[in-house]
């Protein structure tokens, strides 16, 4: 709860900086920050979802352009690394942005397979169909990132909101 209290008490610039670390859409961050205070984490996450659904095509492009393909976990076999690089390259060539997928709740040992299966299955999508899928995954990612950052407790109160935090 301390993270939510700090988020609600932060300046607009601090709150937006935290939000931009979750989803690189300025309009999304401004909208979510402007509706503070949030009574619960669930209310904040619902507002973040709603703001994600309202992104224009250009705003979604902005957010997707800021995403990058995640590398395989350290220790992944060389063949897996090669397969992942090739799959990411094929996806980016087809759709013009990095492959995004929320792996929230997926065990670390299953993530590489989930990403490879996801890329391969989504490569068959038409561009507009994939845009809808990517937007949904981006909302899930933003939600998971925001929940994670707030659960860290944000040491130092509102000023702690601008510190970098690693993904879970």
PDB file of C-alpha atoms in Angstrom:
ATOM      1  CA  UNK A   1       0.000   0.000   0.000  1.00  0.00           C
ATOM      2  CA  UNK A   2       2.930   2.387   0.616  1.00  0.00           C
ATOM      3  CA  UNK A   3       3.635   2.479  -3.122  1.00  0.00           C
ATOM      4  CA  UNK A   4       0.100   3.609  -3.868  1.00  0.00           C
ATOM      5  CA  UNK A   5       0.218   6.229  -1.097  1.00  0.00           C
ATOM      6  CA  UNK A   6       3.510   7.553  -2.501  1.00  0.00           C
ATOM      7  CA  UNK A   7       2.147   7.488  -6.053  1.00  0.00           C
ATOM      8  CA  UNK A   8      -0.933   9.456  -5.011  1.00  0.00           C
ATOM      9  CA  UNK A   9       1.235  12.006  -3.131  1.00  0.00           C
ATOM     10  CA  UNK A  10       3.825  12.447  -5.899  1.00  0.00           C
ATOM     11  CA  UNK A  11       3.974  15.474  -8.120  1.00  0.00           C
ATOM     12  CA  UNK A  12       2.434  15.102 -11.568  1.00  0.00           C
ATOM     13  CA  UNK A  13       5.918  14.941 -13.125  1.00  0.00           C
ATOM     14  CA  UNK A  14       7.051  12.198 -10.722  1.00  0.00           C
ATOM     15  CA  UNK A  15       3.899  10.148 -11.243  1.00  0.00           C
ATOM     16  CA  UNK A  16       4.149  10.531 -15.028  1.00  0.00           C
ATOM     17  CA  UNK A  17       7.807   9.464 -14.955  1.00  0.00           C
ATOM     18  CA  UNK A  18       6.866   6.282 -13.114  1.00  0.00           C
ATOM     19  CA  UNK A  19       3.990   5.639 -15.509  1.00  0.00           C
ATOM     20  CA  UNK A  20       6.187   6.241 -18.555  1.00  0.00           C
ATOM     21  CA  UNK A  21       8.514   3.528 -17.283  1.00  0.00           C
ATOM     22  CA  UNK A  22       5.538   1.175 -17.589  1.00  0.00           C
ATOM     23  CA  UNK A  23       4.166   2.340 -20.952  1.00  0.00           C
ATOM     24  CA  UNK A  24       5.839   4.944 -23.176  1.00  0.00           C
ATOM     25  CA  UNK A  25       2.687   6.811 -24.154  1.00  0.00           C
ATOM     26  CA  UNK A  26       2.732  10.357 -22.822  1.00  0.00           C
ATOM     27  CA  UNK A  27      -1.053  10.709 -23.118  1.00  0.00           C
ATOM     28  CA  UNK A  28      -1.580   7.459 -21.203  1.00  0.00           C
ATOM     29  CA  UNK A  29       0.773   8.566 -18.417  1.00  0.00           C
ATOM     30  CA  UNK A  30      -0.771  12.031 -18.177  1.00  0.00           C
ATOM     31  CA  UNK A  31      -4.295  10.629 -18.080  1.00  0.00           C
ATOM     32  CA  UNK A  32      -3.560   8.059 -15.379  1.00  0.00           C
ATOM     33  CA  UNK A  33      -1.618  10.585 -13.278  1.00  0.00           C
ATOM     34  CA  UNK A  34      -4.353  13.223 -13.624  1.00  0.00           C
ATOM     35  CA  UNK A  35      -6.992  11.026 -12.010  1.00  0.00           C
ATOM     36  CA  UNK A  36      -5.152  10.609  -8.705  1.00  0.00           C
ATOM     37  CA  UNK A  37      -5.709   9.883  -5.902  1.00  0.00           C
ATOM     38  CA  UNK A  38      -6.689   6.261  -6.372  1.00  0.00           C
ATOM     39  CA  UNK A  39      -8.352   4.580  -3.389  1.00  0.00           C
ATOM     40  CA  UNK A  40      -6.901   1.137  -4.157  1.00  0.00           C
ATOM     41  CA  UNK A  41      -4.320  -0.512  -6.377  1.00  0.00           C
ATOM     42  CA  UNK A  42      -7.158  -2.226  -8.241  1.00  0.00           C
ATOM     43  CA  UNK A  43      -8.712   1.171  -9.012  1.00  0.00           C
ATOM     44  CA  UNK A  44      -5.371   2.442 -10.341  1.00  0.00           C
ATOM     45  CA  UNK A  45      -4.867  -0.660 -12.487  1.00  0.00           C
ATOM     46  CA  UNK A  46      -8.415  -0.378 -13.848  1.00  0.00           C
ATOM     47  CA  UNK A  47      -7.769   3.260 -14.769  1.00  0.00           C
ATOM     48  CA  UNK A  48      -4.509   2.255 -16.461  1.00  0.00           C
ATOM     49  CA  UNK A  49      -6.379  -0.389 -18.477  1.00  0.00           C
ATOM     50  CA  UNK A  50      -9.080   2.084 -19.472  1.00  0.00           C
ATOM     51  CA  UNK A  51      -6.520   4.672 -20.551  1.00  0.00           C
ATOM     52  CA  UNK A  52      -4.796   1.973 -22.611  1.00  0.00           C
ATOM     53  CA  UNK A  53      -8.007   1.232 -24.495  1.00  0.00           C
ATOM     54  CA  UNK A  54      -8.322   4.906 -25.406  1.00  0.00           C
ATOM     55  CA  UNK A  55      -4.938   5.239 -27.123  1.00  0.00           C
ATOM     56  CA  UNK A  56      -5.121   6.576 -30.651  1.00  0.00           C
ATOM     57  CA  UNK A  57      -3.290   4.809 -33.457  1.00  0.00           C
ATOM     58  CA  UNK A  58      -0.388   7.309 -33.186  1.00  0.00           C
ATOM     59  CA  UNK A  59      -0.221   6.947 -29.393  1.00  0.00           C
ATOM     60  CA  UNK A  60      -0.170   3.164 -29.667  1.00  0.00           C
ATOM     61  CA  UNK A  61       2.580   3.448 -32.287  1.00  0.00           C
ATOM     62  CA  UNK A  62       4.529   5.695 -29.879  1.00  0.00           C
ATOM     63  CA  UNK A  63       4.235   3.162 -27.066  1.00  0.00           C
ATOM     64  CA  UNK A  64       5.067   0.151 -29.258  1.00  0.00           C
ATOM     65  CA  UNK A  65       8.068   1.937 -30.792  1.00  0.00           C
ATOM     66  CA  UNK A  66       9.579   2.309 -27.312  1.00  0.00           C
ATOM     67  CA  UNK A  67       9.357  -1.417 -26.566  1.00  0.00           C
ATOM     68  CA  UNK A  68      12.308  -3.682 -27.239  1.00  0.00           C
ATOM     69  CA  UNK A  69      12.568  -7.402 -27.687  1.00  0.00           C
ATOM     70  CA  UNK A  70      13.582  -9.133 -24.502  1.00  0.00           C
ATOM     71  CA  UNK A  71      16.710 -11.276 -24.718  1.00  0.00           C
ATOM     72  CA  UNK A  72      16.543 -14.906 -23.602  1.00  0.00           C
ATOM     73  CA  UNK A  73      17.308 -15.671 -19.993  1.00  0.00           C
ATOM     74  CA  UNK A  74      20.982 -16.116 -19.181  1.00  0.00           C
ATOM     75  CA  UNK A  75      22.017 -19.683 -19.687  1.00  0.00           C
ATOM     76  CA  UNK A  76      19.598 -20.317 -22.552  1.00  0.00           C
ATOM     77  CA  UNK A  77      21.077 -22.775 -25.043  1.00  0.00           C
ATOM     78  CA  UNK A  78      22.699 -21.259 -28.150  1.00  0.00           C
ATOM     79  CA  UNK A  79      20.040 -22.822 -30.396  1.00  0.00           C
ATOM     80  CA  UNK A  80      17.325 -21.132 -28.359  1.00  0.00           C
ATOM     81  CA  UNK A  81      19.099 -17.781 -28.615  1.00  0.00           C
ATOM     82  CA  UNK A  82      19.387 -18.170 -32.385  1.00  0.00           C
ATOM     83  CA  UNK A  83      15.729 -19.179 -32.717  1.00  0.00           C
ATOM     84  CA  UNK A  84      14.624 -16.235 -30.601  1.00  0.00           C
ATOM     85  CA  UNK A  85      16.708 -13.716 -32.561  1.00  0.00           C
ATOM     86  CA  UNK A  86      15.335 -15.055 -35.855  1.00  0.00           C
ATOM     87  CA  UNK A  87      11.750 -15.008 -34.585  1.00  0.00           C
ATOM     88  CA  UNK A  88      12.077 -11.446 -33.286  1.00  0.00           C
ATOM     89  CA  UNK A  89      13.610 -10.302 -36.582  1.00  0.00           C
ATOM     90  CA  UNK A  90      10.799 -11.902 -38.594  1.00  0.00           C
ATOM     91  CA  UNK A  91       8.164 -10.312 -36.364  1.00  0.00           C
ATOM     92  CA  UNK A  92       9.744  -6.853 -36.474  1.00  0.00           C
ATOM     93  CA  UNK A  93      10.104  -7.092 -40.239  1.00  0.00           C
ATOM     94  CA  UNK A  94       6.438  -8.012 -40.606  1.00  0.00           C
ATOM     95  CA  UNK A  95       4.898  -5.554 -38.161  1.00  0.00           C
ATOM     96  CA  UNK A  96       7.427  -2.739 -37.731  1.00  0.00           C
ATOM     97  CA  UNK A  97       7.778  -2.931 -33.949  1.00  0.00           C
ATOM     98  CA  UNK A  98       9.129  -5.228 -31.276  1.00  0.00           C
ATOM     99  CA  UNK A  99       7.118  -8.257 -30.265  1.00  0.00           C
ATOM    100  CA  UNK A 100       5.281  -7.573 -27.011  1.00  0.00           C
ATOM    101  CA  UNK A 101       3.851 -10.225 -24.747  1.00  0.00           C
ATOM    102  CA  UNK A 102       2.971 -10.206 -21.092  1.00  0.00           C
ATOM    103  CA  UNK A 103       4.622 -13.058 -19.244  1.00  0.00           C
ATOM    104  CA  UNK A 104       3.041 -12.144 -15.917  1.00  0.00           C
ATOM    105  CA  UNK A 105       2.372 -15.379 -14.082  1.00  0.00           C
ATOM    106  CA  UNK A 106       4.507 -17.508 -16.429  1.00  0.00           C
ATOM    107  CA  UNK A 107       7.246 -19.449 -14.653  1.00  0.00           C
ATOM    108  CA  UNK A 108      10.789 -18.434 -15.674  1.00  0.00           C
ATOM    109  CA  UNK A 109      11.538 -21.873 -17.122  1.00  0.00           C
ATOM    110  CA  UNK A 110       8.546 -21.581 -19.468  1.00  0.00           C
ATOM    111  CA  UNK A 111       9.073 -18.013 -20.697  1.00  0.00           C
ATOM    112  CA  UNK A 112      11.335 -18.733 -23.659  1.00  0.00           C
ATOM    113  CA  UNK A 113       8.935 -21.324 -25.025  1.00  0.00           C
ATOM    114  CA  UNK A 114       5.962 -19.015 -24.467  1.00  0.00           C
ATOM    115  CA  UNK A 115       7.687 -16.200 -26.372  1.00  0.00           C
ATOM    116  CA  UNK A 116       8.680 -18.442 -29.283  1.00  0.00           C
ATOM    117  CA  UNK A 117       5.207 -19.968 -29.539  1.00  0.00           C
ATOM    118  CA  UNK A 118       3.647 -16.504 -29.299  1.00  0.00           C
ATOM    119  CA  UNK A 119       5.801 -15.010 -32.037  1.00  0.00           C
ATOM    120  CA  UNK A 120       5.305 -17.948 -34.353  1.00  0.00           C
ATOM    121  CA  UNK A 121       1.538 -17.967 -33.917  1.00  0.00           C
ATOM    122  CA  UNK A 122       1.180 -14.190 -34.225  1.00  0.00           C
ATOM    123  CA  UNK A 123       3.318 -14.001 -37.370  1.00  0.00           C
ATOM    124  CA  UNK A 124       0.264 -15.413 -39.165  1.00  0.00           C
ATOM    125  CA  UNK A 125      -1.895 -12.451 -38.141  1.00  0.00           C
ATOM    126  CA  UNK A 126      -2.936  -9.750 -40.570  1.00  0.00           C
ATOM    127  CA  UNK A 127      -1.429  -6.356 -39.624  1.00  0.00           C
ATOM    128  CA  UNK A 128      -4.658  -4.929 -38.164  1.00  0.00           C
ATOM    129  CA  UNK A 129      -5.381  -8.129 -36.251  1.00  0.00           C
ATOM    130  CA  UNK A 130      -1.861  -8.094 -34.813  1.00  0.00           C
ATOM    131  CA  UNK A 131      -2.234  -4.427 -33.879  1.00  0.00           C
ATOM    132  CA  UNK A 132      -5.214  -5.363 -31.678  1.00  0.00           C
ATOM    133  CA  UNK A 133      -3.303  -8.275 -30.108  1.00  0.00           C
ATOM    134  CA  UNK A 134      -0.191  -6.140 -29.538  1.00  0.00           C
ATOM    135  CA  UNK A 135      -2.292  -3.370 -27.947  1.00  0.00           C
ATOM    136  CA  UNK A 136      -3.847  -5.891 -25.567  1.00  0.00           C
ATOM    137  CA  UNK A 137      -0.444  -7.324 -24.632  1.00  0.00           C
ATOM    138  CA  UNK A 138       0.920  -3.805 -24.120  1.00  0.00           C
ATOM    139  CA  UNK A 139      -1.950  -3.033 -21.694  1.00  0.00           C
ATOM    140  CA  UNK A 140      -1.167  -6.241 -19.792  1.00  0.00           C
ATOM    141  CA  UNK A 141       2.536  -5.358 -19.695  1.00  0.00           C
ATOM    142  CA  UNK A 142       1.832  -1.838 -18.450  1.00  0.00           C
ATOM    143  CA  UNK A 143      -0.481  -3.189 -15.765  1.00  0.00           C
ATOM    144  CA  UNK A 144       2.074  -5.776 -14.580  1.00  0.00           C
ATOM    145  CA  UNK A 145       4.924  -3.248 -14.621  1.00  0.00           C
ATOM    146  CA  UNK A 146       2.888  -0.713 -12.661  1.00  0.00           C
ATOM    147  CA  UNK A 147       1.788  -3.253 -10.049  1.00  0.00           C
ATOM    148  CA  UNK A 148       5.374  -4.449  -9.687  1.00  0.00           C
ATOM    149  CA  UNK A 149       6.819  -0.969  -9.277  1.00  0.00           C
ATOM    150  CA  UNK A 150       4.237   0.000  -6.687  1.00  0.00           C
ATOM    151  CA  UNK A 151       4.703  -3.271  -4.792  1.00  0.00           C
ATOM    152  CA  UNK A 152       8.386  -2.470  -4.336  1.00  0.00           C
ATOM    153  CA  UNK A 153       7.370   0.053  -1.701  1.00  0.00           C
ATOM    154  CA  UNK A 154       9.045   2.973  -3.489  1.00  0.00           C
ATOM    155  CA  UNK A 155      11.687   3.781  -0.888  1.00  0.00           C
ATOM    156  CA  UNK A 156      12.054   7.429  -0.044  1.00  0.00           C
ATOM    157  CA  UNK A 157       8.429   8.415  -0.653  1.00  0.00           C
ATOM    158  CA  UNK A 158       7.386  10.285  -3.771  1.00  0.00           C
ATOM    159  CA  UNK A 159      10.962  11.102  -4.773  1.00  0.00           C
ATOM    160  CA  UNK A 160      11.567   7.353  -5.005  1.00  0.00           C
ATOM    161  CA  UNK A 161       9.123   7.175  -7.883  1.00  0.00           C
ATOM    162  CA  UNK A 162      11.727   8.281 -10.374  1.00  0.00           C
ATOM    163  CA  UNK A 163      14.296   5.630  -9.448  1.00  0.00           C
ATOM    164  CA  UNK A 164      14.848   2.842 -11.932  1.00  0.00           C
ATOM    165  CA  UNK A 165      13.451  -0.552 -11.005  1.00  0.00           C
ATOM    166  CA  UNK A 166      14.159  -3.897 -12.603  1.00  0.00           C
ATOM    167  CA  UNK A 167      11.452  -6.205 -13.883  1.00  0.00           C
ATOM    168  CA  UNK A 168      10.394  -9.218 -11.880  1.00  0.00           C
TER     169      UNK A 168
END
